[in-house]
Amino acid sequence: MQVNISGHHVEVTEALKDYVTKKLDRLAAHFDQITNVQVTLSVEKLNHKVEATLHIRGADINATAEAEDMYAAIDDMSDKLDRQLVKHKEKTLDRLQGASGRL
């Protein structure tokens, strides 16, 4: 899984990179078909915003989160991506089971 982390009006420190990577590794443990992840960290006045796009086979999954703390925003974004990945995985399994039932 290739991870690209960029910052907009914020310096992306090693601590932030490590934290984002740790959260994304947890997602990769749930779903191993993630090929590329683009994460953008930004600060707008007092809000810290995190946007992420997961590229997986057959779909792109997007999540955005805002909080007063960057680490809290990363946690929220990670939770959103996790829920979306689980939903995508269930849909994929349902389609596969439905196709095998018709054969």
Short mmCIF file of N, CA and C in Angstrom, two decimals:
data_model
loop_
_atom_site.label_atom_id
_atom_site.label_comp_id
_atom_site.label_asym_id
_atom_site.label_seq_id
_atom_site.Cartn_x
_atom_site.Cartn_y
_atom_site.Cartn_z
N MET A 1 0.85 -1.17 0.00
CA MET A 1 0.00 0.00 0.00
C MET A 1 0.89 1.23 0.00
N GLN A 2 0.67 2.09 -0.97
CA GLN A 2 1.42 3.33 -1.09
C GLN A 2 0.65 4.44 -0.39
N VAL A 3 1.33 5.18 0.48
CA VAL A 3 0.68 6.25 1.23
C VAL A 3 1.34 7.58 0.87
N ASN A 4 0.51 8.55 0.45
CA ASN A 4 0.98 9.90 0.15
C ASN A 4 0.33 10.85 1.15
N ILE A 5 1.15 11.55 1.93
CA ILE A 5 0.65 12.48 2.93
C ILE A 5 1.15 13.86 2.58
N SER A 6 0.22 14.80 2.46
CA SER A 6 0.60 16.17 2.14
C SER A 6 -0.08 17.12 3.13
N GLY A 7 0.47 18.32 3.22
CA GLY A 7 -0.07 19.31 4.13
C GLY A 7 -0.43 20.59 3.42
N HIS A 8 -1.50 21.21 3.87
CA HIS A 8 -1.94 22.49 3.32
C HIS A 8 -2.02 23.46 4.50
N HIS A 9 -1.13 24.43 4.54
CA HIS A 9 -1.01 25.38 5.64
C HIS A 9 -0.62 24.69 6.95
N VAL A 10 0.04 23.56 6.86
CA VAL A 10 0.50 22.85 8.04
C VAL A 10 1.75 22.06 7.67
N GLU A 11 2.70 22.02 8.58
CA GLU A 11 3.90 21.23 8.37
C GLU A 11 3.62 19.80 8.79
N VAL A 12 3.88 18.87 7.89
CA VAL A 12 3.65 17.46 8.18
C VAL A 12 4.90 16.92 8.87
N THR A 13 4.79 16.75 10.18
CA THR A 13 5.93 16.28 10.97
C THR A 13 6.01 14.76 10.93
N GLU A 14 7.13 14.22 11.38
CA GLU A 14 7.30 12.76 11.45
C GLU A 14 6.26 12.14 12.38
N ALA A 15 5.93 12.83 13.47
CA ALA A 15 4.93 12.30 14.40
C ALA A 15 3.57 12.17 13.73
N LEU A 16 3.19 13.18 12.94
CA LEU A 16 1.92 13.11 12.21
C LEU A 16 1.95 12.00 11.16
N LYS A 17 3.06 11.89 10.43
CA LYS A 17 3.19 10.84 9.42
C LYS A 17 3.07 9.46 10.07
N ASP A 18 3.75 9.27 11.19
CA ASP A 18 3.71 7.98 11.88
C ASP A 18 2.30 7.67 12.36
N TYR A 19 1.61 8.67 12.89
CA TYR A 19 0.25 8.46 13.41
C TYR A 19 -0.71 8.09 12.28
N VAL A 20 -0.63 8.81 11.16
CA VAL A 20 -1.49 8.52 10.02
C VAL A 20 -1.18 7.12 9.48
N THR A 21 0.09 6.80 9.36
CA THR A 21 0.49 5.49 8.84
C THR A 21 0.01 4.37 9.75
N LYS A 22 0.10 4.58 11.06
CA LYS A 22 -0.38 3.57 12.02
C LYS A 22 -1.87 3.33 11.86
N LYS A 23 -2.64 4.41 11.70
CA LYS A 23 -4.09 4.29 11.53
C LYS A 23 -4.43 3.59 10.20
N LEU A 24 -3.68 3.90 9.14
CA LEU A 24 -3.94 3.29 7.84
C LEU A 24 -3.53 1.82 7.81
N ASP A 25 -2.49 1.48 8.56
CA ASP A 25 -2.08 0.07 8.65
C ASP A 25 -3.17 -0.77 9.29
N ARG A 26 -3.87 -0.20 10.24
CA ARG A 26 -4.99 -0.89 10.87
C ARG A 26 -6.09 -1.17 9.85
N LEU A 27 -6.32 -0.21 8.94
CA LEU A 27 -7.31 -0.41 7.87
C LEU A 27 -6.85 -1.50 6.92
N ALA A 28 -5.57 -1.52 6.61
CA ALA A 28 -5.03 -2.52 5.70
C ALA A 28 -5.15 -3.92 6.28
N ALA A 29 -5.15 -4.03 7.60
CA ALA A 29 -5.33 -5.34 8.23
C ALA A 29 -6.73 -5.87 8.01
N HIS A 30 -7.71 -4.96 7.89
CA HIS A 30 -9.10 -5.36 7.66
C HIS A 30 -9.36 -5.69 6.20
N PHE A 31 -8.69 -4.97 5.31
CA PHE A 31 -8.97 -5.09 3.88
C PHE A 31 -7.64 -4.98 3.14
N ASP A 32 -7.17 -6.07 2.56
CA ASP A 32 -5.81 -6.12 2.01
C ASP A 32 -5.70 -5.66 0.55
N GLN A 33 -6.79 -5.19 -0.06
CA GLN A 33 -6.75 -4.79 -1.46
C GLN A 33 -6.59 -3.29 -1.65
N ILE A 34 -6.10 -2.58 -0.65
CA ILE A 34 -5.86 -1.13 -0.76
C ILE A 34 -4.56 -0.94 -1.54
N THR A 35 -4.63 -0.20 -2.63
CA THR A 35 -3.42 0.00 -3.44
C THR A 35 -2.74 1.33 -3.16
N ASN A 36 -3.53 2.38 -2.95
CA ASN A 36 -2.96 3.72 -2.81
C ASN A 36 -3.84 4.54 -1.88
N VAL A 37 -3.21 5.37 -1.06
CA VAL A 37 -3.95 6.25 -0.16
C VAL A 37 -3.37 7.65 -0.29
N GLN A 38 -4.25 8.63 -0.48
CA GLN A 38 -3.84 10.03 -0.52
C GLN A 38 -4.46 10.73 0.68
N VAL A 39 -3.63 11.29 1.55
CA VAL A 39 -4.10 11.98 2.75
C VAL A 39 -3.63 13.43 2.69
N THR A 40 -4.56 14.36 2.94
CA THR A 40 -4.22 15.78 2.98
C THR A 40 -4.61 16.33 4.34
N LEU A 41 -3.64 16.90 5.02
CA LEU A 41 -3.86 17.54 6.32
C LEU A 41 -3.88 19.04 6.10
N SER A 42 -4.86 19.72 6.69
CA SER A 42 -4.92 21.17 6.51
C SER A 42 -5.44 21.83 7.78
N VAL A 43 -5.12 23.12 7.89
CA VAL A 43 -5.58 23.92 9.01
C VAL A 43 -6.28 25.14 8.44
N GLU A 44 -7.52 25.35 8.86
CA GLU A 44 -8.30 26.51 8.45
C GLU A 44 -8.77 27.20 9.72
N LYS A 45 -8.17 28.33 10.03
CA LYS A 45 -8.41 29.05 11.27
C LYS A 45 -8.17 28.13 12.47
N LEU A 46 -9.21 27.77 13.20
CA LEU A 46 -9.03 26.91 14.38
C LEU A 46 -9.37 25.44 14.10
N ASN A 47 -9.86 25.15 12.90
CA ASN A 47 -10.23 23.78 12.57
C ASN A 47 -9.10 23.04 11.88
N HIS A 48 -8.87 21.82 12.32
CA HIS A 48 -7.91 20.94 11.68
C HIS A 48 -8.72 19.97 10.84
N LYS A 49 -8.35 19.83 9.57
CA LYS A 49 -9.13 19.04 8.64
C LYS A 49 -8.24 17.96 8.01
N VAL A 50 -8.80 16.77 7.89
CA VAL A 50 -8.10 15.66 7.26
C VAL A 50 -8.99 15.10 6.16
N GLU A 51 -8.44 14.97 4.97
CA GLU A 51 -9.15 14.37 3.85
C GLU A 51 -8.33 13.19 3.37
N ALA A 52 -9.02 12.07 3.07
CA ALA A 52 -8.31 10.88 2.61
C ALA A 52 -9.10 10.21 1.50
N THR A 53 -8.36 9.66 0.54
CA THR A 53 -8.95 8.88 -0.54
C THR A 53 -8.21 7.55 -0.61
N LEU A 54 -8.97 6.47 -0.45
CA LEU A 54 -8.43 5.12 -0.59
C LEU A 54 -8.74 4.62 -1.98
N HIS A 55 -7.74 4.13 -2.67
CA HIS A 55 -7.95 3.54 -3.99
C HIS A 55 -7.89 2.02 -3.81
N ILE A 56 -9.01 1.38 -4.09
CA ILE A 56 -9.07 -0.07 -4.01
C ILE A 56 -9.60 -0.58 -5.35
N ARG A 57 -9.45 -1.86 -5.56
CA ARG A 57 -9.91 -2.43 -6.82
C ARG A 57 -11.43 -2.26 -6.94
N GLY A 58 -11.85 -1.55 -7.95
CA GLY A 58 -13.27 -1.38 -8.21
C GLY A 58 -13.91 -0.17 -7.57
N ALA A 59 -13.19 0.60 -6.75
CA ALA A 59 -13.82 1.75 -6.09
C ALA A 59 -12.77 2.68 -5.49
N ASP A 60 -13.21 3.89 -5.22
CA ASP A 60 -12.43 4.85 -4.44
C ASP A 60 -13.29 5.22 -3.24
N ILE A 61 -12.68 5.26 -2.08
CA ILE A 61 -13.40 5.58 -0.86
C ILE A 61 -12.83 6.87 -0.31
N ASN A 62 -13.73 7.85 -0.04
CA ASN A 62 -13.32 9.16 0.45
C ASN A 62 -13.86 9.38 1.86
N ALA A 63 -13.08 10.10 2.66
CA ALA A 63 -13.53 10.49 3.99
C ALA A 63 -12.91 11.83 4.35
N THR A 64 -13.68 12.64 5.05
CA THR A 64 -13.22 13.94 5.52
C THR A 64 -13.63 14.08 6.97
N ALA A 65 -12.73 14.64 7.78
CA ALA A 65 -13.04 14.86 9.19
C ALA A 65 -12.43 16.18 9.64
N GLU A 66 -13.13 16.85 10.53
CA GLU A 66 -12.65 18.11 11.10
C GLU A 66 -12.75 18.03 12.61
N ALA A 67 -11.77 18.64 13.29
CA ALA A 67 -11.77 18.70 14.75
C ALA A 67 -10.87 19.85 15.18
N GLU A 68 -10.89 20.14 16.47
CA GLU A 68 -10.03 21.19 16.99
C GLU A 68 -8.59 20.71 17.16
N ASP A 69 -8.40 19.40 17.14
CA ASP A 69 -7.08 18.79 17.29
C ASP A 69 -6.81 17.92 16.07
N MET A 70 -5.60 17.97 15.51
CA MET A 70 -5.27 17.21 14.32
C MET A 70 -5.38 15.70 14.57
N TYR A 71 -4.93 15.26 15.73
CA TYR A 71 -4.97 13.83 16.03
C TYR A 71 -6.41 13.33 16.16
N ALA A 72 -7.30 14.15 16.71
CA ALA A 72 -8.71 13.77 16.80
C ALA A 72 -9.33 13.70 15.40
N ALA A 73 -8.95 14.61 14.52
CA ALA A 73 -9.45 14.59 13.15
C ALA A 73 -8.97 13.34 12.42
N ILE A 74 -7.72 12.95 12.65
CA ILE A 74 -7.18 11.72 12.04
C ILE A 74 -7.94 10.50 12.55
N ASP A 75 -8.23 10.48 13.85
CA ASP A 75 -9.01 9.37 14.42
C ASP A 75 -10.39 9.27 13.78
N ASP A 76 -11.07 10.41 13.65
CA ASP A 76 -12.40 10.43 13.04
C ASP A 76 -12.36 9.96 11.59
N MET A 77 -11.37 10.43 10.85
CA MET A 77 -11.22 10.04 9.45
C MET A 77 -10.97 8.55 9.34
N SER A 78 -10.14 8.02 10.21
CA SER A 78 -9.84 6.59 10.21
C SER A 78 -11.09 5.76 10.50
N ASP A 79 -11.89 6.21 11.47
CA ASP A 79 -13.13 5.51 11.79
C ASP A 79 -14.10 5.51 10.62
N LYS A 80 -14.21 6.65 9.93
CA LYS A 80 -15.10 6.74 8.78
C LYS A 80 -14.64 5.81 7.66
N LEU A 81 -13.34 5.80 7.40
CA LEU A 81 -12.82 4.91 6.35
C LEU A 81 -13.04 3.45 6.72
N ASP A 82 -12.87 3.12 8.01
CA ASP A 82 -13.07 1.75 8.45
C ASP A 82 -14.51 1.30 8.21
N ARG A 83 -15.47 2.14 8.58
CA ARG A 83 -16.89 1.80 8.36
C ARG A 83 -17.19 1.62 6.88
N GLN A 84 -16.63 2.50 6.05
CA GLN A 84 -16.87 2.41 4.61
C GLN A 84 -16.23 1.16 4.01
N LEU A 85 -15.04 0.81 4.50
CA LEU A 85 -14.37 -0.40 4.01
C LEU A 85 -15.14 -1.66 4.38
N VAL A 86 -15.64 -1.70 5.60
CA VAL A 86 -16.43 -2.86 6.03
C VAL A 86 -17.68 -2.98 5.17
N LYS A 87 -18.33 -1.86 4.90
CA LYS A 87 -19.53 -1.86 4.07
C LYS A 87 -19.20 -2.33 2.65
N HIS A 88 -18.10 -1.84 2.09
CA HIS A 88 -17.68 -2.24 0.74
C HIS A 88 -17.36 -3.73 0.70
N LYS A 89 -16.67 -4.21 1.72
CA LYS A 89 -16.29 -5.62 1.79
C LYS A 89 -17.54 -6.50 1.87
N GLU A 90 -18.52 -6.10 2.66
CA GLU A 90 -19.76 -6.86 2.78
C GLU A 90 -20.51 -6.89 1.45
N LYS A 91 -20.56 -5.76 0.75
CA LYS A 91 -21.22 -5.72 -0.55
C LYS A 91 -20.52 -6.65 -1.54
N THR A 92 -19.20 -6.62 -1.53
CA THR A 92 -18.43 -7.47 -2.43
C THR A 92 -18.69 -8.95 -2.13
N LEU A 93 -18.69 -9.31 -0.86
CA LEU A 93 -18.95 -10.70 -0.48
C LEU A 93 -20.37 -11.11 -0.85
N ASP A 94 -21.34 -10.21 -0.66
CA ASP A 94 -22.72 -10.52 -1.03
C ASP A 94 -22.84 -10.77 -2.53
N ARG A 95 -22.14 -9.95 -3.33
CA ARG A 95 -22.18 -10.13 -4.77
C ARG A 95 -21.56 -11.46 -5.17
N LEU A 96 -20.43 -11.82 -4.54
CA LEU A 96 -19.77 -13.08 -4.84
C LEU A 96 -20.64 -14.26 -4.43
N GLN A 97 -21.26 -14.19 -3.29
CA GLN A 97 -22.12 -15.28 -2.83
C GLN A 97 -23.36 -15.38 -3.70
N GLY A 98 -23.90 -14.26 -4.12
CA GLY A 98 -25.06 -14.27 -5.00
C GLY A 98 -24.73 -14.86 -6.36
N ALA A 99 -23.54 -14.55 -6.87
CA ALA A 99 -23.13 -15.09 -8.17
C ALA A 99 -22.88 -16.58 -8.09
N SER A 100 -22.29 -17.05 -7.00
CA SER A 100 -22.03 -18.47 -6.88
C SER A 100 -23.30 -19.26 -6.64
N GLY A 101 -24.32 -18.62 -6.05
CA GLY A 101 -25.60 -19.29 -5.82
C GLY A 101 -26.38 -19.51 -7.09
N ARG A 102 -26.13 -18.67 -8.10
CA ARG A 102 -26.86 -18.78 -9.36
C ARG A 102 -26.24 -19.81 -10.30
N LEU A 103 -25.03 -20.23 -10.03
CA LEU A 103 -24.36 -21.17 -10.95
C LEU A 103 -24.87 -22.54 -10.85
#
